[in-house]
JSON list of C-alpha atoms in Angstrom, two decimals:
[
{"chain": "E", "resi": 266, "resn": "UNK", "atom": "CA", "xyz": [-0.88, -54.25, -5.77]},
{"chain": "E", "resi": 267, "resn": "UNK", "atom": "CA", "xyz": [1.95, -54.15, -3.22]},
{"chain": "E", "resi": 268, "resn": "UNK", "atom": "CA", "xyz": [4.00, -51.87, -5.49]},
{"chain": "E", "resi": 269, "resn": "UNK", "atom": "CA", "xyz": [1.09, -49.40, -5.88]},
{"chain": "E", "resi": 270, "resn": "UNK", "atom": "CA", "xyz": [0.50, -49.38, -2.09]},
{"chain": "E", "resi": 271, "resn": "UNK", "atom": "CA", "xyz": [4.20, -48.72, -1.60]},
{"chain": "E", "resi": 272, "resn": "UNK", "atom": "CA", "xyz": [4.17, -45.89, -4.08]},
{"chain": "E", "resi": 273, "resn": "UNK", "atom": "CA", "xyz": [1.22, -44.37, -2.47]},
{"chain": "E", "resi": 274, "resn": "UNK", "atom": "CA", "xyz": [2.71, -44.61, 0.83]},
{"chain": "E", "resi": 275, "resn": "UNK", "atom": "CA", "xyz": [5.92, -42.90, -0.30]},
{"chain": "E", "resi": 276, "resn": "UNK", "atom": "CA", "xyz": [3.76, -40.18, -1.89]},
{"chain": "E", "resi": 277, "resn": "UNK", "atom": "CA", "xyz": [1.84, -39.63, 1.29]},
{"chain": "E", "resi": 278, "resn": "UNK", "atom": "CA", "xyz": [5.09, -39.39, 3.25]},
{"chain": "E", "resi": 279, "resn": "UNK", "atom": "CA", "xyz": [6.31, -36.41, 0.90]},
{"chain": "E", "resi": 280, "resn": "UNK", "atom": "CA", "xyz": [3.04, -34.74, 1.31]},
{"chain": "E", "resi": 281, "resn": "UNK", "atom": "CA", "xyz": [3.07, -35.05, 5.15]},
{"chain": "E", "resi": 282, "resn": "UNK", "atom": "CA", "xyz": [6.69, -34.15, 5.24]},
{"chain": "E", "resi": 283, "resn": "UNK", "atom": "CA", "xyz": [6.12, -30.95, 3.41]},
{"chain": "E", "resi": 284, "resn": "UNK", "atom": "CA", "xyz": [3.42, -29.91, 5.75]},
{"chain": "E", "resi": 285, "resn": "UNK", "atom": "CA", "xyz": [5.29, -30.54, 8.92]},
{"chain": "E", "resi": 286, "resn": "UNK", "atom": "CA", "xyz": [8.83, -29.47, 8.23]},
{"chain": "E", "resi": 287, "resn": "UNK", "atom": "CA", "xyz": [9.86, -25.96, 9.15]},
{"chain": "E", "resi": 288, "resn": "UNK", "atom": "CA", "xyz": [12.28, -25.44, 6.26]},
{"chain": "E", "resi": 289, "resn": "UNK", "atom": "CA", "xyz": [9.46, -24.55, 3.78]},
{"chain": "E", "resi": 290, "resn": "UNK", "atom": "CA", "xyz": [7.72, -22.20, 6.04]},
{"chain": "E", "resi": 291, "resn": "UNK", "atom": "CA", "xyz": [10.79, -20.33, 6.97]},
{"chain": "E", "resi": 292, "resn": "UNK", "atom": "CA", "xyz": [11.38, -19.30, 3.41]},
{"chain": "E", "resi": 293, "resn": "UNK", "atom": "CA", "xyz": [7.72, -18.73, 2.41]},
{"chain": "E", "resi": 294, "resn": "UNK", "atom": "CA", "xyz": [6.75, -15.09, 2.49]},
{"chain": "E", "resi": 295, "resn": "UNK", "atom": "CA", "xyz": [4.61, -14.10, 5.43]},
{"chain": "E", "resi": 296, "resn": "UNK", "atom": "CA", "xyz": [1.59, -11.96, 4.58]},
{"chain": "E", "resi": 297, "resn": "UNK", "atom": "CA", "xyz": [1.12, -9.05, 6.74]},
{"chain": "E", "resi": 298, "resn": "UNK", "atom": "CA", "xyz": [-1.15, -6.07, 7.34]},
{"chain": "E", "resi": 299, "resn": "UNK", "atom": "CA", "xyz": [0.83, -2.87, 7.69]},
{"chain": "E", "resi": 300, "resn": "UNK", "atom": "CA", "xyz": [0.10, 0.83, 7.54]},
{"chain": "E", "resi": 301, "resn": "UNK", "atom": "CA", "xyz": [2.97, 3.38, 7.15]},
{"chain": "E", "resi": 302, "resn": "UNK", "atom": "CA", "xyz": [2.57, 7.22, 7.42]},
{"chain": "E", "resi": 303, "resn": "UNK", "atom": "CA", "xyz": [4.78, 9.78, 5.56]},
{"chain": "E", "resi": 304, "resn": "UNK", "atom": "CA", "xyz": [4.53, 13.46, 5.54]},
{"chain": "E", "resi": 305, "resn": "UNK", "atom": "CA", "xyz": [6.09, 14.93, 2.37]},
{"chain": "E", "resi": 306, "resn": "UNK", "atom": "CA", "xyz": [6.02, 17.94, 0.06]},
{"chain": "E", "resi": 307, "resn": "UNK", "atom": "CA", "xyz": [5.84, 17.89, -3.69]},
{"chain": "E", "resi": 308, "resn": "UNK", "atom": "CA", "xyz": [8.00, 20.55, -5.46]},
{"chain": "E", "resi": 309, "resn": "UNK", "atom": "CA", "xyz": [10.34, 21.14, -8.39]},
{"chain": "E", "resi": 310, "resn": "UNK", "atom": "CA", "xyz": [13.38, 20.04, -6.37]},
{"chain": "E", "resi": 311, "resn": "UNK", "atom": "CA", "xyz": [11.92, 16.60, -5.92]},
{"chain": "E", "resi": 312, "resn": "UNK", "atom": "CA", "xyz": [10.32, 16.57, -9.39]},
{"chain": "E", "resi": 313, "resn": "UNK", "atom": "CA", "xyz": [7.00, 16.53, -7.62]},
{"chain": "E", "resi": 314, "resn": "UNK", "atom": "CA", "xyz": [7.38, 13.07, -6.39]},
{"chain": "E", "resi": 315, "resn": "UNK", "atom": "CA", "xyz": [8.62, 11.06, -3.39]},
{"chain": "E", "resi": 316, "resn": "UNK", "atom": "CA", "xyz": [10.17, 7.60, -3.27]},
{"chain": "E", "resi": 317, "resn": "UNK", "atom": "CA", "xyz": [9.44, 5.77, -0.03]},
{"chain": "E", "resi": 318, "resn": "UNK", "atom": "CA", "xyz": [11.53, 2.76, 0.66]},
{"chain": "E", "resi": 319, "resn": "UNK", "atom": "CA", "xyz": [10.99, -0.18, 3.04]},
{"chain": "E", "resi": 320, "resn": "UNK", "atom": "CA", "xyz": [13.30, -2.42, 4.94]},
{"chain": "E", "resi": 321, "resn": "UNK", "atom": "CA", "xyz": [11.05, -5.45, 4.39]},
{"chain": "E", "resi": 322, "resn": "UNK", "atom": "CA", "xyz": [9.93, -6.51, 0.92]},
{"chain": "E", "resi": 323, "resn": "UNK", "atom": "CA", "xyz": [6.55, -5.95, -0.47]},
{"chain": "E", "resi": 324, "resn": "UNK", "atom": "CA", "xyz": [5.52, -9.51, -1.57]},
{"chain": "E", "resi": 325, "resn": "UNK", "atom": "CA", "xyz": [3.84, -10.16, -4.92]},
{"chain": "E", "resi": 326, "resn": "UNK", "atom": "CA", "xyz": [0.91, -11.46, -2.98]},
{"chain": "E", "resi": 327, "resn": "UNK", "atom": "CA", "xyz": [0.42, -8.05, -1.40]},
{"chain": "E", "resi": 328, "resn": "UNK", "atom": "CA", "xyz": [-1.68, -5.13, -2.69]},
{"chain": "E", "resi": 329, "resn": "UNK", "atom": "CA", "xyz": [-0.48, -1.50, -1.95]},
{"chain": "E", "resi": 330, "resn": "UNK", "atom": "CA", "xyz": [-3.02, 1.12, -1.26]},
{"chain": "E", "resi": 331, "resn": "UNK", "atom": "CA", "xyz": [-2.00, 4.84, -0.91]},
{"chain": "E", "resi": 332, "resn": "UNK", "atom": "CA", "xyz": [-4.30, 7.33, 0.76]},
{"chain": "E", "resi": 333, "resn": "UNK", "atom": "CA", "xyz": [-3.75, 11.20, 1.25]},
{"chain": "E", "resi": 334, "resn": "UNK", "atom": "CA", "xyz": [-5.12, 13.16, 4.09]},
{"chain": "E", "resi": 335, "resn": "UNK", "atom": "CA", "xyz": [-7.46, 15.60, 2.39]},
{"chain": "E", "resi": 336, "resn": "UNK", "atom": "CA", "xyz": [-8.97, 17.18, 5.49]},
{"chain": "E", "resi": 337, "resn": "UNK", "atom": "CA", "xyz": [-11.13, 16.56, 8.33]},
{"chain": "E", "resi": 338, "resn": "UNK", "atom": "CA", "xyz": [-14.81, 16.70, 9.26]},
{"chain": "E", "resi": 339, "resn": "UNK", "atom": "CA", "xyz": [-16.99, 16.03, 12.37]},
{"chain": "E", "resi": 340, "resn": "UNK", "atom": "CA", "xyz": [-16.40, 12.21, 11.93]},
{"chain": "E", "resi": 341, "resn": "UNK", "atom": "CA", "xyz": [-12.61, 12.58, 11.84]},
{"chain": "E", "resi": 342, "resn": "UNK", "atom": "CA", "xyz": [-9.94, 12.61, 9.12]},
{"chain": "E", "resi": 343, "resn": "UNK", "atom": "CA", "xyz": [-10.77, 12.26, 5.45]},
{"chain": "E", "resi": 344, "resn": "UNK", "atom": "CA", "xyz": [-8.56, 10.07, 3.49]},
{"chain": "E", "resi": 345, "resn": "UNK", "atom": "CA", "xyz": [-8.62, 9.93, -0.30]},
{"chain": "E", "resi": 346, "resn": "UNK", "atom": "CA", "xyz": [-7.50, 6.80, -2.13]},
{"chain": "E", "resi": 347, "resn": "UNK", "atom": "CA", "xyz": [-4.95, 7.43, -4.92]},
{"chain": "E", "resi": 348, "resn": "UNK", "atom": "CA", "xyz": [-4.97, 7.92, -7.74]},
{"chain": "E", "resi": 349, "resn": "UNK", "atom": "CA", "xyz": [-6.70, 11.17, -7.15]},
{"chain": "E", "resi": 350, "resn": "UNK", "atom": "CA", "xyz": [-7.46, 13.67, -9.84]},
{"chain": "E", "resi": 351, "resn": "UNK", "atom": "CA", "xyz": [-8.54, 17.34, -9.93]},
{"chain": "E", "resi": 352, "resn": "UNK", "atom": "CA", "xyz": [-10.06, 19.06, -12.98]},
{"chain": "E", "resi": 353, "resn": "UNK", "atom": "CA", "xyz": [-10.59, 22.59, -14.21]},
{"chain": "E", "resi": 354, "resn": "UNK", "atom": "CA", "xyz": [-14.24, 23.74, -14.52]},
{"chain": "E", "resi": 355, "resn": "UNK", "atom": "CA", "xyz": [-13.90, 23.11, -18.24]},
{"chain": "E", "resi": 356, "resn": "UNK", "atom": "CA", "xyz": [-13.13, 19.45, -17.61]},
{"chain": "E", "resi": 357, "resn": "UNK", "atom": "CA", "xyz": [-9.37, 19.55, -18.48]},
{"chain": "E", "resi": 358, "resn": "UNK", "atom": "CA", "xyz": [-6.98, 17.91, -16.06]},
{"chain": "E", "resi": 359, "resn": "UNK", "atom": "CA", "xyz": [-5.59, 20.44, -13.61]},
{"chain": "E", "resi": 360, "resn": "UNK", "atom": "CA", "xyz": [-3.35, 18.05, -11.45]},
{"chain": "E", "resi": 361, "resn": "UNK", "atom": "CA", "xyz": [-3.43, 14.72, -9.63]},
{"chain": "E", "resi": 362, "resn": "UNK", "atom": "CA", "xyz": [-1.55, 12.28, -7.58]},
{"chain": "E", "resi": 363, "resn": "UNK", "atom": "CA", "xyz": [-0.57, 8.73, -8.63]},
{"chain": "E", "resi": 364, "resn": "UNK", "atom": "CA", "xyz": [1.76, 6.05, -7.30]},
{"chain": "E", "resi": 365, "resn": "UNK", "atom": "CA", "xyz": [3.76, 2.95, -8.40]},
{"chain": "E", "resi": 366, "resn": "UNK", "atom": "CA", "xyz": [5.27, 0.37, -6.31]},
{"chain": "E", "resi": 367, "resn": "UNK", "atom": "CA", "xyz": [7.87, -2.38, -6.49]},
{"chain": "E", "resi": 368, "resn": "UNK", "atom": "CA", "xyz": [8.93, -4.98, -4.07]},
{"chain": "E", "resi": 369, "resn": "UNK", "atom": "CA", "xyz": [10.93, -2.48, -1.91]},
{"chain": "E", "resi": 370, "resn": "UNK", "atom": "CA", "xyz": [9.40, 0.95, -2.40]},
{"chain": "E", "resi": 371, "resn": "UNK", "atom": "CA", "xyz": [6.45, 3.05, -3.32]},
{"chain": "E", "resi": 372, "resn": "UNK", "atom": "CA", "xyz": [6.86, 6.14, -5.61]},
{"chain": "E", "resi": 373, "resn": "UNK", "atom": "CA", "xyz": [4.05, 8.75, -5.02]},
{"chain": "E", "resi": 374, "resn": "UNK", "atom": "CA", "xyz": [4.09, 11.61, -7.45]},
{"chain": "E", "resi": 375, "resn": "UNK", "atom": "CA", "xyz": [1.95, 14.41, -8.82]},
{"chain": "E", "resi": 376, "resn": "UNK", "atom": "CA", "xyz": [0.74, 14.75, -12.51]},
{"chain": "E", "resi": 377, "resn": "UNK", "atom": "CA", "xyz": [-0.45, 17.77, -14.41]},
{"chain": "E", "resi": 378, "resn": "UNK", "atom": "CA", "xyz": [0.77, 20.35, -16.94]},
{"chain": "E", "resi": 379, "resn": "UNK", "atom": "CA", "xyz": [1.70, 23.21, -14.53]},
{"chain": "E", "resi": 380, "resn": "UNK", "atom": "CA", "xyz": [2.50, 21.71, -11.08]},
{"chain": "E", "resi": 381, "resn": "UNK", "atom": "CA", "xyz": [4.20, 24.78, -9.82]},
{"chain": "E", "resi": 382, "resn": "UNK", "atom": "CA", "xyz": [0.93, 26.70, -10.08]},
{"chain": "E", "resi": 383, "resn": "UNK", "atom": "CA", "xyz": [-0.94, 24.08, -7.75]},
{"chain": "E", "resi": 384, "resn": "UNK", "atom": "CA", "xyz": [-1.65, 25.84, -4.53]},
{"chain": "E", "resi": 385, "resn": "UNK", "atom": "CA", "xyz": [0.62, 25.13, -1.52]},
{"chain": "E", "resi": 386, "resn": "UNK", "atom": "CA", "xyz": [-2.33, 23.26, 0.39]},
{"chain": "E", "resi": 387, "resn": "UNK", "atom": "CA", "xyz": [-2.10, 20.53, -2.28]},
{"chain": "E", "resi": 388, "resn": "UNK", "atom": "CA", "xyz": [1.74, 20.34, -2.47]},
{"chain": "E", "resi": 389, "resn": "UNK", "atom": "CA", "xyz": [3.26, 20.95, 0.92]},
{"chain": "E", "resi": 390, "resn": "UNK", "atom": "CA", "xyz": [3.09, 18.84, 4.06]},
{"chain": "E", "resi": 391, "resn": "UNK", "atom": "CA", "xyz": [1.01, 16.19, 2.46]},
{"chain": "E", "resi": 392, "resn": "UNK", "atom": "CA", "xyz": [0.30, 13.22, 4.94]},
{"chain": "E", "resi": 393, "resn": "UNK", "atom": "CA", "xyz": [0.20, 9.90, 3.21]},
{"chain": "E", "resi": 394, "resn": "UNK", "atom": "CA", "xyz": [-0.81, 6.49, 4.43]},
{"chain": "E", "resi": 395, "resn": "UNK", "atom": "CA", "xyz": [0.51, 3.40, 2.73]},
{"chain": "E", "resi": 396, "resn": "UNK", "atom": "CA", "xyz": [-1.44, 0.32, 3.43]},
{"chain": "E", "resi": 397, "resn": "UNK", "atom": "CA", "xyz": [-0.13, -3.14, 2.58]},
{"chain": "E", "resi": 398, "resn": "UNK", "atom": "CA", "xyz": [-2.93, -5.65, 2.30]},
{"chain": "E", "resi": 399, "resn": "UNK", "atom": "CA", "xyz": [-2.74, -9.34, 1.47]},
{"chain": "E", "resi": 400, "resn": "UNK", "atom": "CA", "xyz": [-4.36, -9.85, -1.91]},
{"chain": "E", "resi": 401, "resn": "UNK", "atom": "CA", "xyz": [-7.10, -12.10, -0.41]},
{"chain": "E", "resi": 402, "resn": "UNK", "atom": "CA", "xyz": [-8.41, -9.26, 1.78]},
{"chain": "E", "resi": 403, "resn": "UNK", "atom": "CA", "xyz": [-8.12, -6.70, -1.04]},
{"chain": "E", "resi": 404, "resn": "UNK", "atom": "CA", "xyz": [-10.72, -8.61, -3.12]},
{"chain": "E", "resi": 405, "resn": "UNK", "atom": "CA", "xyz": [-13.35, -8.38, -0.32]},
{"chain": "E", "resi": 406, "resn": "UNK", "atom": "CA", "xyz": [-12.96, -4.93, 1.17]},
{"chain": "E", "resi": 407, "resn": "UNK", "atom": "CA", "xyz": [-13.99, -1.48, 0.13]},
{"chain": "E", "resi": 408, "resn": "UNK", "atom": "CA", "xyz": [-10.66, -0.02, -0.92]},
{"chain": "E", "resi": 409, "resn": "UNK", "atom": "CA", "xyz": [-12.11, 3.37, -1.54]},
{"chain": "E", "resi": 410, "resn": "UNK", "atom": "CA", "xyz": [-12.70, 3.82, 2.25]},
{"chain": "E", "resi": 411, "resn": "UNK", "atom": "CA", "xyz": [-9.57, 3.99, 4.45]},
{"chain": "E", "resi": 412, "resn": "UNK", "atom": "CA", "xyz": [-11.81, 3.39, 7.49]},
{"chain": "E", "resi": 413, "resn": "UNK", "atom": "CA", "xyz": [-13.26, 0.18, 5.95]},
{"chain": "E", "resi": 414, "resn": "UNK", "atom": "CA", "xyz": [-9.81, -1.14, 5.03]},
{"chain": "E", "resi": 415, "resn": "UNK", "atom": "CA", "xyz": [-8.18, -0.68, 8.52]},
{"chain": "E", "resi": 416, "resn": "UNK", "atom": "CA", "xyz": [-11.38, -2.04, 10.19]},
{"chain": "E", "resi": 417, "resn": "UNK", "atom": "CA", "xyz": [-11.34, -5.14, 8.07]},
{"chain": "E", "resi": 418, "resn": "UNK", "atom": "CA", "xyz": [-7.71, -5.59, 8.74]},
{"chain": "E", "resi": 419, "resn": "UNK", "atom": "CA", "xyz": [-8.15, -4.79, 12.50]},
{"chain": "E", "resi": 420, "resn": "UNK", "atom": "CA", "xyz": [-5.45, -2.14, 12.45]},
{"chain": "E", "resi": 421, "resn": "UNK", "atom": "CA", "xyz": [-5.46, 0.43, 15.22]},
{"chain": "E", "resi": 422, "resn": "UNK", "atom": "CA", "xyz": [-4.03, 3.92, 14.86]},
{"chain": "E", "resi": 423, "resn": "UNK", "atom": "CA", "xyz": [-1.37, 3.12, 17.45]},
{"chain": "E", "resi": 424, "resn": "UNK", "atom": "CA", "xyz": [-0.10, 0.47, 14.88]},
{"chain": "E", "resi": 425, "resn": "UNK", "atom": "CA", "xyz": [0.62, 2.97, 12.10]},
{"chain": "E", "resi": 426, "resn": "UNK", "atom": "CA", "xyz": [4.32, 3.21, 11.60]},
{"chain": "E", "resi": 427, "resn": "UNK", "atom": "CA", "xyz": [5.66, 6.56, 10.87]},
{"chain": "E", "resi": 428, "resn": "UNK", "atom": "CA", "xyz": [8.42, 6.94, 8.28]},
{"chain": "E", "resi": 429, "resn": "UNK", "atom": "CA", "xyz": [10.78, 9.91, 8.52]},
{"chain": "E", "resi": 430, "resn": "UNK", "atom": "CA", "xyz": [12.07, 11.07, 5.15]}
]
């Protein structure tokens, strides 16, 4: 019985030690809520895409959401969640925006069969907001609404970090 108690005591010490030492917490990723804004153009010279790199890594526990400023109305800016697709009147794909991300960057690009013919309003000076969200929040918020996302994450417009490309 004394051996079992001694083993239990040692196990408890290991558990408590991992909870109280700072070494573990210094190397563990810190989840964060961040919003980055980029203004870019999509054209033949950049292959209708833009690679946006970050100094800090995007952790595997994060979800990346990308929104495009589609216009404004009486209530403010209108942000569209990517992927975003536009179709011809016959239902065929005209063009769209997609993105991929890795632990250091987000690649935003256009898709379509004739991107050069897409009007300038959809290709030039596109404002994008990249929102990095902890996965636990991403499961509970309405990702289709930029406003809902930043409200849930308690992010103010003054906290949006502008990236110059």
